[in-house]
Amino acid sequence: SSTIRQGFISIFIWNIAFAFLSVISTFALGLLFALIFNSKQLRGKKIGRALLVLPYAIPGFVTALVWRSMFNQEFGLINSLLKINIDWLGDPVAAKFAVLLANLWLGFPYMFLVCTGALQSIPEDIQEAAILDGASKFKRSIHITLPLLLVAVGPLLVASFAFNFNNFGLIYLLTDGGPFVSNSTSVGSTDLLITYAFRIAFGGTGNNYGLASAVSI
C-alpha cells in the first residue's frame, strides 16, 4: 500500500532525526553548563547546580503537559512573552521544533549531571602538563577534555538515543503525534514509530493489531 508506505517512511525518518537531534542538543547544553560550573572561580555553584537539576526532578508527564499549555497559540506563555502568533502545535514544522525544545528542557539536566561527574574524574595532572606545553584552553578542551569525556559518556549517549527513539510519553502528551497530514487520523507529523503503532492498535480508527505489529518490528 503506497499510503501506508509513505506514512511509515516519513515517520521513520523523523523518528531517527528526533532521537539524534535530542541526544546532540541535550548533550551540548549539558556539557556547556558542566564546563561553566566546573570552573574553580565560579561562586554559588551548589545553588546553580541544584536549580539546573530541577527540570529533571519534576515528573516528565507533568512537564510535557505544562509545555503543551505554554505552546497554546492563543493563551500560551511563549506567544505572549515573545509577542508572536505561531501555531506551535498546529503547524508541522513548528510542532517538531516544539517537541525538540521541550525534550531539550527535559533531557539536559541528566547530561549536565553525567558530564559534571565525568569532568571531575579527569586527572588534573594531564591538564597541567598541557598548560606547561603551551596548549591553549581551546586546544585542551578539544584534544584532552572532550576525548576523555566521551570515553565515560559515550555508552550513555547510545542509551539516550535508544530512549528517545521510543519516547512515547513526550509525544503522546505534548502533541499526540499531530498535527495530522492531509486530514489523516493515523499519520501525524510528530509521530514516532511507537506512537504510530499505538494509534493503529488502540486508536479510534480500528484495532489493526497486525499492522501495528509490523510497524513495531
Short mmCIF file of C-alpha atoms in Angstrom, two decimals:
data_model
loop_
_atom_site.label_atom_id
_atom_site.label_comp_id
_atom_site.label_asym_id
_atom_site.label_seq_id
_atom_site.Cartn_x
_atom_site.Cartn_y
_atom_site.Cartn_z
CA SER A 1 0.00 0.00 0.00
CA SER A 2 1.54 3.29 -1.14
CA THR A 3 -0.41 5.20 1.53
CA ILE A 4 0.95 3.06 4.36
CA ARG A 5 4.46 3.09 2.86
CA GLN A 6 4.66 6.89 2.52
CA GLY A 7 3.39 7.47 6.03
CA PHE A 8 5.72 4.86 7.50
CA ILE A 9 8.81 6.23 5.73
CA SER A 10 8.14 9.83 6.79
CA ILE A 11 7.60 8.76 10.41
CA PHE A 12 10.72 6.58 10.35
CA ILE A 13 12.91 9.43 9.07
CA TRP A 14 11.54 11.84 11.69
CA ASN A 15 11.99 9.16 14.37
CA ILE A 16 15.72 8.89 13.64
CA ALA A 17 16.11 12.67 13.33
CA PHE A 18 14.26 13.27 16.60
CA ALA A 19 16.41 10.79 18.54
CA PHE A 20 19.65 12.09 17.02
CA LEU A 21 18.85 15.79 17.49
CA SER A 22 17.63 15.17 21.04
CA VAL A 23 20.90 13.48 22.00
CA ILE A 24 23.06 16.14 20.36
CA SER A 25 21.15 19.11 21.78
CA THR A 26 20.84 17.78 25.34
CA PHE A 27 24.48 16.70 25.41
CA ALA A 28 25.72 20.03 24.05
CA LEU A 29 23.71 22.11 26.54
CA GLY A 30 24.51 19.79 29.45
CA LEU A 31 28.22 19.85 28.61
CA LEU A 32 28.17 23.65 28.32
CA PHE A 33 26.68 24.06 31.80
CA ALA A 34 29.01 21.39 33.19
CA LEU A 35 32.06 23.26 31.85
CA ILE A 36 30.76 26.54 33.28
CA PHE A 37 30.08 25.08 36.73
CA ASN A 38 33.36 23.17 36.71
CA SER A 39 35.25 26.46 36.91
CA LYS A 40 37.01 26.96 40.23
CA GLN A 41 36.44 30.73 40.13
CA LEU A 42 32.65 30.47 39.89
CA ARG A 43 30.71 31.25 43.05
CA GLY A 44 27.37 29.81 44.12
CA LYS A 45 27.93 26.56 42.26
CA LYS A 46 25.87 24.45 44.67
CA ILE A 47 22.78 26.63 44.26
CA GLY A 48 23.24 26.82 40.49
CA ARG A 49 23.61 23.07 40.14
CA ALA A 50 20.51 22.49 42.27
CA LEU A 51 18.47 24.83 40.05
CA LEU A 52 19.69 23.14 36.87
CA VAL A 53 18.66 19.71 38.17
CA LEU A 54 15.10 20.83 38.96
CA PRO A 55 13.67 20.09 35.45
CA TYR A 56 14.98 16.53 35.80
CA ALA A 57 13.41 16.13 39.26
CA ILE A 58 9.90 17.05 38.08
CA PRO A 59 7.93 14.10 36.57
CA GLY A 60 8.15 14.09 32.78
CA PHE A 61 4.39 13.82 32.19
CA VAL A 62 3.79 16.95 34.28
CA THR A 63 6.44 18.87 32.34
CA ALA A 64 5.01 17.73 28.99
CA LEU A 65 1.53 18.97 29.93
CA VAL A 66 2.93 22.30 31.14
CA TRP A 67 4.83 22.78 27.86
CA ARG A 68 1.65 21.88 25.94
CA SER A 69 -0.20 24.72 27.65
CA MET A 70 2.71 27.12 27.07
CA PHE A 71 2.67 26.28 23.34
CA ASN A 72 -1.02 27.18 23.03
CA GLN A 73 -1.43 29.63 20.16
CA GLU A 74 -3.98 31.93 21.82
CA PHE A 75 -3.28 31.70 25.54
CA GLY A 76 0.21 30.16 25.68
CA LEU A 77 3.03 31.77 27.63
CA ILE A 78 5.56 31.58 24.78
CA ASN A 79 3.49 33.53 22.25
CA SER A 80 2.52 36.05 24.94
CA LEU A 81 6.10 36.69 26.07
CA LEU A 82 7.60 36.85 22.58
CA LYS A 83 4.66 38.83 21.12
CA ILE A 84 4.25 36.34 18.27
CA ASN A 85 1.37 34.29 16.87
CA ILE A 86 2.78 30.87 15.96
CA ASP A 87 0.56 27.81 15.84
CA TRP A 88 3.11 25.65 17.64
CA LEU A 89 1.01 22.51 17.79
CA GLY A 90 -0.88 23.01 14.52
CA ASP A 91 1.98 23.60 12.09
CA PRO A 92 4.10 20.51 11.22
CA VAL A 93 7.48 22.32 11.33
CA ALA A 94 6.63 24.34 14.44
CA ALA A 95 5.33 21.21 16.21
CA LYS A 96 8.59 19.38 15.57
CA PHE A 97 10.57 22.33 16.90
CA ALA A 98 8.29 22.45 19.96
CA VAL A 99 8.86 18.76 20.65
CA LEU A 100 12.64 19.17 20.40
CA LEU A 101 12.57 22.23 22.65
CA ALA A 102 10.50 20.52 25.33
CA ASN A 103 12.72 17.44 25.17
CA LEU A 104 15.80 19.65 25.49
CA TRP A 105 14.38 21.07 28.72
CA LEU A 106 13.67 17.55 29.99
CA GLY A 107 16.97 15.98 28.94
CA PHE A 108 19.78 18.48 29.50
CA PRO A 109 19.88 18.16 33.35
CA TYR A 110 20.69 14.44 33.02
CA MET A 111 23.53 15.21 30.62
CA PHE A 112 24.66 18.00 32.94
CA LEU A 113 24.95 15.57 35.86
CA VAL A 114 26.75 12.96 33.76
CA CYS A 115 29.21 15.46 32.26
CA THR A 116 29.86 17.04 35.67
CA GLY A 117 30.85 13.69 37.11
CA ALA A 118 32.98 12.84 34.07
CA LEU A 119 34.78 16.20 34.15
CA GLN A 120 35.62 15.84 37.82
CA SER A 121 37.10 12.39 37.17
CA ILE A 122 39.63 13.71 34.61
CA PRO A 123 43.09 13.87 36.29
CA GLU A 124 44.31 17.43 36.80
CA ASP A 125 47.94 16.50 36.08
CA ILE A 126 47.03 15.93 32.41
CA GLN A 127 45.66 19.47 32.18
CA GLU A 128 48.71 20.87 33.99
CA ALA A 129 51.07 19.06 31.63
CA ALA A 130 49.21 20.50 28.63
CA ILE A 131 49.43 24.01 30.13
CA LEU A 132 53.20 23.60 30.60
CA ASP A 133 53.47 22.50 26.96
CA GLY A 134 51.77 25.74 25.93
CA ALA A 135 48.37 24.36 24.90
CA SER A 136 45.61 26.95 24.81
CA LYS A 137 42.32 26.49 26.66
CA PHE A 138 40.54 25.70 23.39
CA LYS A 139 43.10 23.05 22.39
CA ARG A 140 42.94 21.48 25.85
CA SER A 141 39.16 21.26 25.54
CA ILE A 142 39.28 19.68 22.07
CA HIS A 143 42.24 17.32 22.45
CA ILE A 144 42.11 16.40 26.15
CA THR A 145 38.81 17.16 27.86
CA LEU A 146 36.38 16.08 25.12
CA PRO A 147 38.06 12.73 24.21
CA LEU A 148 38.38 11.71 27.87
CA LEU A 149 34.81 12.84 28.48
CA LEU A 150 33.43 10.78 25.59
CA VAL A 151 35.09 7.63 26.96
CA ALA A 152 32.86 7.87 30.02
CA VAL A 153 29.79 9.44 28.40
CA GLY A 154 29.77 7.51 25.09
CA PRO A 155 27.71 4.50 26.27
CA LEU A 156 25.22 6.85 27.93
CA LEU A 157 24.75 8.72 24.65
CA VAL A 158 23.84 5.43 22.98
CA ALA A 159 21.38 4.68 25.79
CA SER A 160 19.91 8.18 25.44
CA PHE A 161 19.43 7.63 21.70
CA ALA A 162 17.59 4.37 22.39
CA PHE A 163 15.38 6.06 24.99
CA ASN A 164 14.47 8.98 22.70
CA PHE A 165 13.84 6.61 19.79
CA ASN A 166 10.94 5.23 21.85
CA ASN A 167 9.99 8.38 23.76
CA PHE A 168 6.28 7.63 23.82
CA GLY A 169 5.27 9.79 26.79
CA LEU A 170 6.54 13.13 25.48
CA ILE A 171 4.96 12.79 22.03
CA TYR A 172 1.68 11.39 23.33
CA LEU A 173 1.21 14.09 25.97
CA LEU A 174 2.61 17.07 24.08
CA THR A 175 1.24 16.69 20.54
CA ASP A 176 -0.48 13.28 20.46
CA GLY A 177 1.53 12.73 17.28
CA GLY A 178 -0.12 15.65 15.47
CA PRO A 179 -0.68 17.74 13.53
CA PHE A 180 -2.01 15.12 11.16
CA VAL A 181 -1.11 15.06 7.48
CA SER A 182 -3.76 15.51 4.77
CA ASN A 183 -6.68 15.00 7.13
CA SER A 184 -5.33 11.57 8.03
CA THR A 185 -6.10 10.34 11.52
CA SER A 186 -3.32 7.76 11.59
CA VAL A 187 -0.15 9.55 10.35
CA GLY A 188 0.99 12.53 12.41
CA SER A 189 3.80 15.00 11.73
CA THR A 190 5.45 14.39 15.12
CA ASP A 191 4.62 10.69 15.38
CA LEU A 192 7.34 8.26 16.38
CA LEU A 193 7.05 4.65 15.34
CA ILE A 194 5.87 3.72 18.82
CA THR A 195 3.06 6.30 18.91
CA TYR A 196 2.12 5.37 15.32
CA ALA A 197 1.90 1.69 16.25
CA PHE A 198 -0.07 2.53 19.40
CA ARG A 199 -2.63 4.55 17.42
CA ILE A 200 -3.02 1.79 14.83
CA ALA A 201 -3.55 -0.84 17.53
CA PHE A 202 -5.63 1.10 20.05
CA GLY A 203 -6.79 4.28 18.28
CA GLY A 204 -10.26 5.23 17.19
CA THR A 205 -9.67 4.16 13.57
CA GLY A 206 -9.84 0.47 14.47
CA ASN A 207 -7.72 -2.12 16.20
CA ASN A 208 -5.35 -3.22 13.46
CA TYR A 209 -3.02 -5.37 15.54
CA GLY A 210 -1.35 -6.97 12.51
CA LEU A 211 -0.20 -3.66 11.01
CA ALA A 212 0.81 -2.34 14.43
CA SER A 213 2.94 -5.45 15.00
CA ALA A 214 4.59 -4.99 11.61
CA VAL A 215 5.39 -1.34 12.40
CA SER A 216 6.81 -2.35 15.78
CA ILE A 217 9.09 -4.97 14.24
#
